[in-house]
């Protein structure tokens, strides 16, 4: 079976790179399995060297069996040690993560590594991480199962008089109590506040006739879930139903067209076209979705004009929303994996408009 190191090598050689330097913490975790906070991996055709500092010597030896591990300690300085290793490996040109390394980092490395030439790796790591292995998909499935369980658990709190912040704290408690970290601060917004797509939970109390949008996810064994549901408190008006049903139809249209070979931008457009039938596309200001994995926003965009072509193993969120100032908003977000023939939906929380509390 191909390892992530094999996949990186294949990709770098296709791009004409003979050596690369990986320094981003999440990319390093993906490539090596290392869980510490500082490391560097140098990869060439026949060598793979992992560098970290003395805090992690034993951990790196244990976690990174696929690479030669070498560590440094004070007074040796990190970039100096890195430069020595790069020179020792006979590297002349070195690919680096240009979308992650800061400008000052690039300037520092250019000086320290001279005369080695630094060249951009472009979107290589995003493209690699977007396509998940069967093991990663299993972890994402488990993470999504926890998100579903969390939604089921918090439904009992949706009633007049409960604050947004209390609901968000209960979401956090449930996720953490079940072994996950918080993937991002939960969004809980109600009534007119639900027109804020990424609003922060407030002390506002739920009232009859409020839309309540809850967007949350946990990081379980390193892998994230990201789910959103909007419900109504007490009684749904015709306008609630009309807006909700159209957002749901937009999501269903997008899900129906997802399969290998389809352009991400066309998936986004399919949802936008549905919203446009009732003049609601103007209230959908964000992209339809994003890659999901080790990071909540794992790279890749299911957005207007996105040229990414869907491939088996990619994991995406699909999250159309309509946010009407002075009225409220609806977002429905599921996580899906692209299969050979279509998609598998990883989040299973029901999507018909839920009016709570249930009698
Ligand atoms: N929770 C952030 C997002 O849905 O993208
Ligand atoms: Mn979300
Ligand atoms: Mn999302």
mmCIF file of C-alpha atoms and ligand atoms in Angstrom:
data_model
loop_
_atom_site.group_PDB
_atom_site.id
_atom_site.type_symbol
_atom_site.label_atom_id
_atom_site.label_comp_id
_atom_site.label_asym_id
_atom_site.label_seq_id
_atom_site.Cartn_x
_atom_site.Cartn_y
_atom_site.Cartn_z
ATOM 1 C CA UNK A 1 0.000 0.000 0.000
ATOM 2 C CA UNK A 2 1.226 3.485 -0.845
ATOM 3 C CA UNK A 3 2.262 5.559 2.143
ATOM 4 C CA UNK A 4 1.856 9.314 2.304
ATOM 5 C CA UNK A 5 5.623 9.554 1.799
ATOM 6 C CA UNK A 6 5.274 7.558 -1.459
ATOM 7 C CA UNK A 7 2.450 9.827 -2.563
ATOM 8 C CA UNK A 8 4.471 12.969 -1.817
ATOM 9 C CA UNK A 9 7.447 11.627 -3.761
ATOM 10 C CA UNK A 10 5.300 10.794 -6.789
ATOM 11 C CA UNK A 11 3.766 14.264 -6.724
ATOM 12 C CA UNK A 12 7.034 16.149 -6.274
ATOM 13 C CA UNK A 13 8.709 14.326 -9.144
ATOM 14 C CA UNK A 14 5.738 15.012 -11.419
ATOM 15 C CA UNK A 15 6.191 18.682 -10.517
ATOM 16 C CA UNK A 16 9.935 18.495 -11.261
ATOM 17 C CA UNK A 17 11.067 18.877 -7.638
ATOM 18 C CA UNK A 18 13.958 16.714 -6.438
ATOM 19 C CA UNK A 19 13.783 17.770 -2.770
ATOM 20 C CA UNK A 20 11.192 19.356 -0.496
ATOM 21 C CA UNK A 21 11.101 20.749 3.022
ATOM 22 C CA UNK A 22 7.903 20.218 5.025
ATOM 23 C CA UNK A 23 7.484 22.410 8.089
ATOM 24 C CA UNK A 24 3.756 22.894 8.690
ATOM 25 C CA UNK A 25 2.633 21.034 11.806
ATOM 26 C CA UNK A 26 -0.461 19.480 10.185
ATOM 27 C CA UNK A 27 1.388 18.543 6.989
ATOM 28 C CA UNK A 28 4.095 16.931 9.136
ATOM 29 C CA UNK A 29 1.508 14.947 11.070
ATOM 30 C CA UNK A 30 -0.022 13.751 7.786
ATOM 31 C CA UNK A 31 3.365 12.826 6.326
ATOM 32 C CA UNK A 32 5.060 11.256 9.331
ATOM 33 C CA UNK A 33 2.591 10.600 12.142
ATOM 34 C CA UNK A 34 4.546 12.969 14.419
ATOM 35 C CA UNK A 35 2.333 14.638 17.038
ATOM 36 C CA UNK A 36 4.773 17.157 18.538
ATOM 37 C CA UNK A 37 4.644 20.876 17.852
ATOM 38 C CA UNK A 38 7.973 21.388 16.074
ATOM 39 C CA UNK A 39 9.585 19.436 13.274
ATOM 40 C CA UNK A 40 10.978 19.614 9.747
ATOM 41 C CA UNK A 41 11.027 16.845 7.140
ATOM 42 C CA UNK A 42 13.419 16.855 4.208
ATOM 43 C CA UNK A 43 12.368 14.472 1.449
ATOM 44 C CA UNK A 44 14.394 13.525 -1.635
ATOM 45 C CA UNK A 45 14.145 10.590 -4.062
ATOM 46 C CA UNK A 46 15.965 8.204 -1.743
ATOM 47 C CA UNK A 47 16.255 9.972 1.610
ATOM 48 C CA UNK A 48 13.731 11.157 4.160
ATOM 49 C CA UNK A 49 15.101 12.938 7.198
ATOM 50 C CA UNK A 50 13.068 14.183 10.157
ATOM 51 C CA UNK A 51 14.505 16.990 12.254
ATOM 52 C CA UNK A 52 13.272 18.169 15.604
ATOM 53 C CA UNK A 53 14.697 19.506 18.847
ATOM 54 C CA UNK A 54 15.713 17.678 22.000
ATOM 55 C CA UNK A 55 12.271 18.041 23.594
ATOM 56 C CA UNK A 56 11.043 15.466 21.087
ATOM 57 C CA UNK A 57 14.014 13.128 20.539
ATOM 58 C CA UNK A 58 12.427 10.029 22.074
ATOM 59 C CA UNK A 59 8.958 10.827 20.764
ATOM 60 C CA UNK A 60 10.199 11.319 17.194
ATOM 61 C CA UNK A 61 12.164 8.064 17.266
ATOM 62 C CA UNK A 62 8.979 6.319 18.299
ATOM 63 C CA UNK A 63 6.505 8.132 16.037
ATOM 64 C CA UNK A 64 8.525 8.548 12.825
ATOM 65 C CA UNK A 65 9.943 5.118 11.929
ATOM 66 C CA UNK A 66 9.700 5.931 8.207
ATOM 67 C CA UNK A 67 12.484 8.558 8.343
ATOM 68 C CA UNK A 68 16.002 9.068 9.675
ATOM 69 C CA UNK A 69 15.434 11.081 12.840
ATOM 70 C CA UNK A 70 18.000 13.643 13.892
ATOM 71 C CA UNK A 71 17.642 16.178 16.684
ATOM 72 C CA UNK A 72 19.456 19.232 17.976
ATOM 73 C CA UNK A 73 19.795 20.895 21.358
ATOM 74 C CA UNK A 74 20.846 24.333 22.641
ATOM 75 C CA UNK A 75 23.097 26.130 21.916
ATOM 76 C CA UNK A 76 22.610 24.791 18.373
ATOM 77 C CA UNK A 77 20.081 26.912 16.547
ATOM 78 C CA UNK A 78 17.269 25.274 14.510
ATOM 79 C CA UNK A 79 17.764 26.906 11.110
ATOM 80 C CA UNK A 80 21.513 26.416 11.327
ATOM 81 C CA UNK A 81 21.017 22.693 12.002
ATOM 82 C CA UNK A 82 18.496 22.480 9.196
ATOM 83 C CA UNK A 83 20.942 24.168 6.781
ATOM 84 C CA UNK A 84 23.673 21.669 7.745
ATOM 85 C CA UNK A 85 21.341 18.764 7.011
ATOM 86 C CA UNK A 86 20.204 20.191 3.687
ATOM 87 C CA UNK A 87 23.825 20.698 2.581
ATOM 88 C CA UNK A 88 24.826 17.246 3.772
ATOM 89 C CA UNK A 89 22.076 15.696 1.646
ATOM 90 C CA UNK A 90 23.558 17.405 -1.419
ATOM 91 C CA UNK A 91 20.408 19.400 -2.197
ATOM 92 C CA UNK A 92 20.678 22.244 -4.728
ATOM 93 C CA UNK A 93 17.041 23.211 -5.120
ATOM 94 C CA UNK A 94 14.454 22.836 -2.365
ATOM 95 C CA UNK A 95 10.666 22.989 -2.597
ATOM 96 C CA UNK A 96 8.946 24.701 0.343
ATOM 97 C CA UNK A 97 5.322 25.232 1.444
ATOM 98 C CA UNK A 98 4.935 28.701 -0.014
ATOM 99 C CA UNK A 99 1.345 29.135 1.179
ATOM 100 C CA UNK A 100 2.359 28.531 4.799
ATOM 101 C CA UNK A 101 5.898 29.831 5.299
ATOM 102 C CA UNK A 102 5.869 33.516 6.235
ATOM 103 C CA UNK A 103 7.709 36.099 4.184
ATOM 104 C CA UNK A 104 10.221 36.628 6.974
ATOM 105 C CA UNK A 105 10.710 32.851 7.261
ATOM 106 C CA UNK A 106 11.416 32.672 3.542
ATOM 107 C CA UNK A 107 13.910 35.553 3.794
ATOM 108 C CA UNK A 108 15.665 33.877 6.721
ATOM 109 C CA UNK A 109 15.889 30.505 4.960
ATOM 110 C CA UNK A 110 17.060 32.112 1.708
ATOM 111 C CA UNK A 111 20.005 33.610 3.612
ATOM 112 C CA UNK A 112 20.748 30.605 5.827
ATOM 113 C CA UNK A 113 20.493 27.978 3.066
ATOM 114 C CA UNK A 114 22.427 29.951 0.393
ATOM 115 C CA UNK A 115 23.323 29.051 -2.325
ATOM 116 C CA UNK A 116 20.410 26.596 -2.310
ATOM 117 C CA UNK A 117 17.457 27.875 -4.293
ATOM 118 C CA UNK A 118 14.030 27.778 -2.621
ATOM 119 C CA UNK A 119 11.137 27.039 -4.982
ATOM 120 C CA UNK A 120 7.406 26.988 -4.329
ATOM 121 C CA UNK A 121 5.629 23.646 -3.871
ATOM 122 C CA UNK A 122 2.412 25.333 -5.023
ATOM 123 C CA UNK A 123 -0.799 23.629 -3.875
ATOM 124 C CA UNK A 124 0.862 20.184 -3.755
ATOM 125 C CA UNK A 125 0.168 19.475 -0.079
ATOM 126 C CA UNK A 126 -3.456 20.644 -0.318
ATOM 127 C CA UNK A 127 -4.000 18.375 -3.318
ATOM 128 C CA UNK A 128 -2.419 15.418 -1.554
ATOM 129 C CA UNK A 129 -4.304 15.884 1.698
ATOM 130 C CA UNK A 130 -7.622 16.390 -0.077
ATOM 131 C CA UNK A 131 -7.662 12.717 -1.132
ATOM 132 C CA UNK A 132 -8.015 10.542 1.956
ATOM 133 C CA UNK A 133 -6.918 6.956 2.484
ATOM 134 C CA UNK A 134 -9.485 4.321 3.557
ATOM 135 C CA UNK A 135 -8.066 4.570 7.113
ATOM 136 C CA UNK A 136 -8.535 8.348 7.160
ATOM 137 C CA UNK A 137 -12.097 7.951 5.842
ATOM 138 C CA UNK A 138 -12.850 5.529 8.673
ATOM 139 C CA UNK A 139 -11.608 8.076 11.200
ATOM 140 C CA UNK A 140 -13.722 10.787 9.588
ATOM 141 C CA UNK A 141 -16.740 8.470 9.671
ATOM 142 C CA UNK A 142 -16.246 7.970 13.414
ATOM 143 C CA UNK A 143 -15.811 11.693 13.993
ATOM 144 C CA UNK A 144 -19.021 12.404 12.061
ATOM 145 C CA UNK A 145 -20.862 9.777 14.090
ATOM 146 C CA UNK A 146 -19.945 11.688 17.231
ATOM 147 C CA UNK A 147 -21.221 14.937 15.693
ATOM 148 C CA UNK A 148 -24.544 13.219 14.958
ATOM 149 C CA UNK A 149 -24.725 11.945 18.531
ATOM 150 C CA UNK A 150 -23.997 15.459 19.785
ATOM 151 C CA UNK A 151 -26.872 16.917 17.792
ATOM 152 C CA UNK A 152 -29.200 14.280 19.151
ATOM 153 C CA UNK A 153 -28.014 15.082 22.666
ATOM 154 C CA UNK A 154 -28.504 18.850 22.497
ATOM 155 C CA UNK A 155 -31.995 18.790 20.968
ATOM 156 C CA UNK A 156 -33.487 18.644 24.469
ATOM 157 C CA UNK A 157 -32.064 22.100 25.182
ATOM 158 C CA UNK A 158 -33.867 23.778 22.310
ATOM 159 C CA UNK A 159 -36.703 25.477 24.143
ATOM 160 C CA UNK A 160 -37.687 29.023 25.049
ATOM 161 C CA UNK A 161 -35.520 30.547 27.784
ATOM 162 C CA UNK A 162 -32.291 28.645 27.112
ATOM 163 C CA UNK A 163 -29.372 30.842 26.051
ATOM 164 C CA UNK A 164 -27.256 30.402 22.939
ATOM 165 C CA UNK A 165 -24.174 30.238 25.106
ATOM 166 C CA UNK A 166 -25.575 27.439 27.273
ATOM 167 C CA UNK A 167 -26.288 25.380 24.176
ATOM 168 C CA UNK A 168 -22.761 25.965 22.867
ATOM 169 C CA UNK A 169 -21.264 24.980 26.238
ATOM 170 C CA UNK A 170 -23.310 21.794 26.247
ATOM 171 C CA UNK A 171 -22.055 20.985 22.745
ATOM 172 C CA UNK A 172 -18.461 21.477 23.928
ATOM 173 C CA UNK A 173 -19.015 19.375 27.027
ATOM 174 C CA UNK A 174 -20.573 16.521 25.062
ATOM 175 C CA UNK A 175 -17.782 16.454 22.466
ATOM 176 C CA UNK A 176 -15.022 16.621 25.054
ATOM 177 C CA UNK A 177 -16.672 14.118 27.353
ATOM 178 C CA UNK A 178 -16.730 11.704 24.429
ATOM 179 C CA UNK A 179 -13.030 11.966 23.740
ATOM 180 C CA UNK A 180 -12.905 14.719 21.114
ATOM 181 C CA UNK A 181 -11.282 18.125 21.090
ATOM 182 C CA UNK A 182 -13.291 21.107 19.899
ATOM 183 C CA UNK A 183 -12.665 21.481 16.162
ATOM 184 C CA UNK A 184 -13.731 25.134 16.345
ATOM 185 C CA UNK A 185 -15.793 27.244 18.720
ATOM 186 C CA UNK A 186 -19.403 26.079 18.211
ATOM 187 C CA UNK A 187 -21.691 28.550 16.472
ATOM 188 C CA UNK A 188 -25.131 28.889 18.057
ATOM 189 C CA UNK A 189 -27.212 31.796 16.764
ATOM 190 C CA UNK A 190 -30.964 32.327 17.092
ATOM 191 C CA UNK A 191 -33.758 34.587 15.880
ATOM 192 C CA UNK A 192 -32.453 37.570 13.913
ATOM 193 C CA UNK A 193 -28.946 36.602 15.048
ATOM 194 C CA UNK A 194 -29.157 33.494 12.858
ATOM 195 C CA UNK A 195 -28.551 35.810 9.888
ATOM 196 C CA UNK A 196 -24.907 35.926 11.087
ATOM 197 C CA UNK A 197 -23.325 32.932 9.335
ATOM 198 C CA UNK A 198 -20.432 32.745 11.804
ATOM 199 C CA UNK A 199 -21.988 34.518 14.790
ATOM 200 C CA UNK A 200 -20.644 33.971 18.295
ATOM 201 C CA UNK A 201 -23.078 32.466 20.826
ATOM 202 C CA UNK A 202 -24.483 35.160 23.099
ATOM 203 C CA UNK A 203 -26.594 35.417 26.266
ATOM 204 C CA UNK A 204 -29.678 35.804 24.072
ATOM 205 C CA UNK A 205 -32.422 33.439 25.192
ATOM 206 C CA UNK A 206 -34.285 31.326 22.655
ATOM 207 C CA UNK A 207 -37.805 32.586 21.923
ATOM 208 C CA UNK A 208 -40.832 31.047 20.237
ATOM 209 C CA UNK A 209 -40.530 31.456 16.479
ATOM 210 C CA UNK A 210 -36.722 31.661 16.423
ATOM 211 C CA UNK A 211 -34.616 29.903 13.872
ATOM 212 C CA UNK A 212 -31.652 28.361 15.750
ATOM 213 C CA UNK A 213 -28.556 27.509 13.757
ATOM 214 C CA UNK A 214 -25.972 25.243 15.371
ATOM 215 C CA UNK A 215 -22.649 24.576 13.639
ATOM 216 C CA UNK A 216 -20.093 22.456 15.432
ATOM 217 C CA UNK A 217 -17.623 19.609 15.114
ATOM 218 C CA UNK A 218 -15.118 17.653 17.118
ATOM 219 C CA UNK A 219 -11.587 16.538 16.423
ATOM 220 C CA UNK A 220 -11.490 12.835 17.197
ATOM 221 C CA UNK A 221 -8.212 10.930 16.761
ATOM 222 C CA UNK A 222 -6.992 13.953 14.804
ATOM 223 C CA UNK A 223 -9.887 14.019 12.313
ATOM 224 C CA UNK A 224 -12.650 16.620 12.197
ATOM 225 C CA UNK A 225 -16.370 16.651 11.701
ATOM 226 C CA UNK A 226 -18.279 19.805 10.757
ATOM 227 C CA UNK A 227 -22.074 19.773 10.842
ATOM 228 C CA UNK A 228 -24.760 22.451 10.803
ATOM 229 C CA UNK A 229 -28.473 22.198 11.406
ATOM 230 C CA UNK A 230 -31.090 24.907 11.734
ATOM 231 C CA UNK A 231 -34.241 24.214 13.739
ATOM 232 C CA UNK A 232 -37.226 26.333 14.762
ATOM 233 C CA UNK A 233 -38.426 26.976 18.319
ATOM 234 C CA UNK A 234 -42.114 26.301 18.993
ATOM 235 C CA UNK A 235 -43.773 27.118 15.677
ATOM 236 C CA UNK A 236 -42.584 27.383 12.074
ATOM 237 C CA UNK A 237 -44.163 30.094 9.909
ATOM 238 C CA UNK A 238 -44.707 29.755 6.161
ATOM 239 C CA UNK A 239 -41.645 31.946 5.596
ATOM 240 C CA UNK A 240 -39.509 29.703 7.848
ATOM 241 C CA UNK A 241 -40.625 26.697 5.830
ATOM 242 C CA UNK A 242 -40.118 28.363 2.466
ATOM 243 C CA UNK A 243 -36.554 29.460 3.244
ATOM 244 C CA UNK A 244 -35.658 26.178 4.909
ATOM 245 C CA UNK A 245 -37.039 24.006 2.104
ATOM 246 C CA UNK A 246 -35.141 25.985 -0.515
ATOM 247 C CA UNK A 247 -31.824 25.674 1.332
ATOM 248 C CA UNK A 248 -32.467 21.941 1.677
ATOM 249 C CA UNK A 249 -33.306 21.678 -2.032
ATOM 250 C CA UNK A 250 -30.079 23.549 -2.840
ATOM 251 C CA UNK A 251 -28.070 21.112 -0.750
ATOM 252 C CA UNK A 252 -29.822 18.077 -2.269
ATOM 253 C CA UNK A 253 -29.122 19.382 -5.792
ATOM 254 C CA UNK A 254 -25.437 19.778 -4.971
ATOM 255 C CA UNK A 255 -25.184 16.342 -3.344
ATOM 256 C CA UNK A 256 -26.953 14.731 -6.302
ATOM 257 C CA UNK A 257 -24.358 15.931 -8.804
ATOM 258 C CA UNK A 258 -21.238 15.068 -6.804
ATOM 259 C CA UNK A 259 -19.186 12.295 -8.381
ATOM 260 C CA UNK A 260 -15.709 11.847 -9.818
ATOM 261 C CA UNK A 261 -14.952 14.125 -12.763
ATOM 262 C CA UNK A 262 -17.314 16.960 -11.778
ATOM 263 C CA UNK A 263 -15.771 20.410 -11.185
ATOM 264 C CA UNK A 264 -16.107 21.783 -7.633
ATOM 265 C CA UNK A 265 -17.234 25.122 -9.054
ATOM 266 C CA UNK A 266 -20.137 23.450 -10.854
ATOM 267 C CA UNK A 267 -21.295 21.834 -7.610
ATOM 268 C CA UNK A 268 -21.357 25.259 -5.967
ATOM 269 C CA UNK A 269 -23.285 26.667 -8.915
ATOM 270 C CA UNK A 270 -25.932 23.954 -8.726
ATOM 271 C CA UNK A 271 -26.822 25.034 -5.176
ATOM 272 C CA UNK A 272 -26.747 28.736 -6.069
ATOM 273 C CA UNK A 273 -29.059 28.129 -9.052
ATOM 274 C CA UNK A 274 -31.677 26.535 -6.801
ATOM 275 C CA UNK A 275 -31.564 29.491 -4.390
ATOM 276 C CA UNK A 276 -31.877 31.889 -7.334
ATOM 277 C CA UNK A 277 -35.275 30.426 -8.271
ATOM 278 C CA UNK A 278 -36.784 32.323 -5.322
ATOM 279 C CA UNK A 279 -34.326 35.220 -5.407
ATOM 280 C CA UNK A 280 -32.451 33.949 -2.335
ATOM 281 C CA UNK A 281 -29.023 33.406 -3.941
ATOM 282 C CA UNK A 282 -28.187 37.015 -3.018
ATOM 283 C CA UNK A 283 -28.293 35.941 0.653
ATOM 284 C CA UNK A 284 -25.743 33.123 0.131
ATOM 285 C CA UNK A 285 -22.415 34.910 0.517
ATOM 286 C CA UNK A 286 -19.981 32.100 1.260
ATOM 287 C CA UNK A 287 -18.757 29.101 -0.697
ATOM 288 C CA UNK A 288 -20.693 25.844 -0.727
ATOM 289 C CA UNK A 289 -18.042 23.856 1.129
ATOM 290 C CA UNK A 290 -14.450 23.039 1.903
ATOM 291 C CA UNK A 291 -12.144 20.065 2.277
ATOM 292 C CA UNK A 292 -12.325 18.376 5.687
ATOM 293 C CA UNK A 293 -9.754 16.192 7.424
ATOM 294 C CA UNK A 294 -6.912 16.848 9.831
ATOM 295 C CA UNK A 295 -7.956 20.501 9.658
ATOM 296 C CA UNK A 296 -11.552 21.736 9.687
ATOM 297 C CA UNK A 297 -10.725 23.791 6.611
ATOM 298 C CA UNK A 298 -8.432 21.200 5.110
ATOM 299 C CA UNK A 299 -7.711 23.024 1.866
ATOM 300 C CA UNK A 300 -9.732 22.778 -1.294
ATOM 301 C CA UNK A 301 -12.773 24.883 -2.006
ATOM 302 C CA UNK A 302 -16.207 23.871 -3.203
ATOM 303 C CA UNK A 303 -16.809 27.458 -4.231
ATOM 304 C CA UNK A 304 -17.668 29.652 -7.210
ATOM 305 C CA UNK A 305 -15.290 28.958 -10.074
ATOM 306 C CA UNK A 306 -13.241 26.384 -8.133
ATOM 307 C CA UNK A 307 -11.391 24.315 -10.771
ATOM 308 C CA UNK A 308 -10.778 21.302 -8.487
ATOM 309 C CA UNK A 309 -12.120 18.141 -10.082
ATOM 310 C CA UNK A 310 -13.863 15.723 -7.729
ATOM 311 C CA UNK A 311 -11.949 12.487 -7.166
ATOM 312 C CA UNK A 312 -12.652 9.376 -5.091
ATOM 313 C CA UNK A 313 -11.402 9.838 -1.528
ATOM 314 C CA UNK A 314 -11.910 13.589 -1.336
ATOM 315 C CA UNK A 315 -13.899 14.653 1.719
ATOM 316 C CA UNK A 316 -15.991 17.822 1.502
ATOM 317 C CA UNK A 317 -18.487 19.756 3.531
ATOM 318 C CA UNK A 318 -21.634 20.781 1.634
ATOM 319 C CA UNK A 319 -23.190 23.734 3.405
ATOM 320 C CA UNK A 320 -25.499 26.107 1.561
ATOM 321 C CA UNK A 321 -26.996 28.901 3.633
ATOM 322 C CA UNK A 322 -29.394 31.808 3.328
ATOM 323 C CA UNK A 323 -29.008 34.718 5.757
ATOM 324 C CA UNK A 324 -31.703 37.385 5.626
ATOM 325 C CA UNK A 325 -30.955 40.483 7.723
ATOM 326 C CA UNK A 326 -33.792 41.271 10.114
ATOM 327 C CA UNK A 327 -35.341 37.831 9.670
ATOM 328 C CA UNK A 328 -32.794 35.082 10.261
ATOM 329 C CA UNK A 329 -30.847 32.416 8.505
ATOM 330 C CA UNK A 330 -30.644 28.753 7.659
ATOM 331 C CA UNK A 331 -27.606 26.603 6.963
ATOM 332 C CA UNK A 332 -27.558 22.854 6.399
ATOM 333 C CA UNK A 333 -24.103 21.291 6.440
ATOM 334 C CA UNK A 334 -23.133 17.675 5.870
ATOM 335 C CA UNK A 335 -19.782 15.979 5.355
ATOM 336 C CA UNK A 336 -19.346 13.670 2.370
ATOM 337 C CA UNK A 337 -16.691 11.475 0.814
ATOM 338 C CA UNK A 338 -16.478 11.125 -2.951
ATOM 339 C CA UNK A 339 -16.700 7.438 -3.990
ATOM 340 C CA UNK A 340 -16.055 5.739 -7.334
ATOM 341 C CA UNK A 341 -19.624 6.388 -8.424
ATOM 342 C CA UNK A 342 -20.942 9.302 -6.353
ATOM 343 C CA UNK A 343 -20.706 10.150 -2.679
ATOM 344 C CA UNK A 344 -21.181 8.628 0.742
ATOM 345 C CA UNK A 345 -22.715 11.032 3.246
ATOM 346 C CA UNK A 346 -20.856 10.783 6.555
ATOM 347 C CA UNK A 347 -23.225 12.824 8.733
ATOM 348 C CA UNK A 348 -26.636 11.283 9.226
ATOM 349 C CA UNK A 349 -28.612 13.760 11.350
ATOM 350 C CA UNK A 350 -32.089 14.103 9.753
ATOM 351 C CA UNK A 351 -32.735 17.169 7.630
ATOM 352 C CA UNK A 352 -36.484 17.709 7.613
ATOM 353 C CA UNK A 353 -37.322 20.973 9.390
ATOM 354 C CA UNK A 354 -37.372 20.186 13.081
ATOM 355 C CA UNK A 355 -39.669 22.195 15.343
ATOM 356 C CA UNK A 356 -38.577 21.929 18.967
ATOM 357 C CA UNK A 357 -39.441 21.171 21.666
ATOM 358 C CA UNK A 358 -41.396 18.256 20.242
ATOM 359 C CA UNK A 359 -44.818 17.799 21.852
HETATM 360 N N1 LIG B 1 -17.771 25.760 11.011
HETATM 361 C C1 LIG B 1 -17.070 26.399 10.018
HETATM 362 C C2 LIG B 1 -17.558 26.022 8.710
HETATM 363 O O1 LIG B 1 -18.615 25.454 8.568
HETATM 364 O O2 LIG B 1 -16.881 26.198 7.753
HETATM 365 MN MN1 LIG B 2 -19.501 24.189 10.008
HETATM 366 MN MN1 LIG B 3 -17.854 23.895 7.220
#
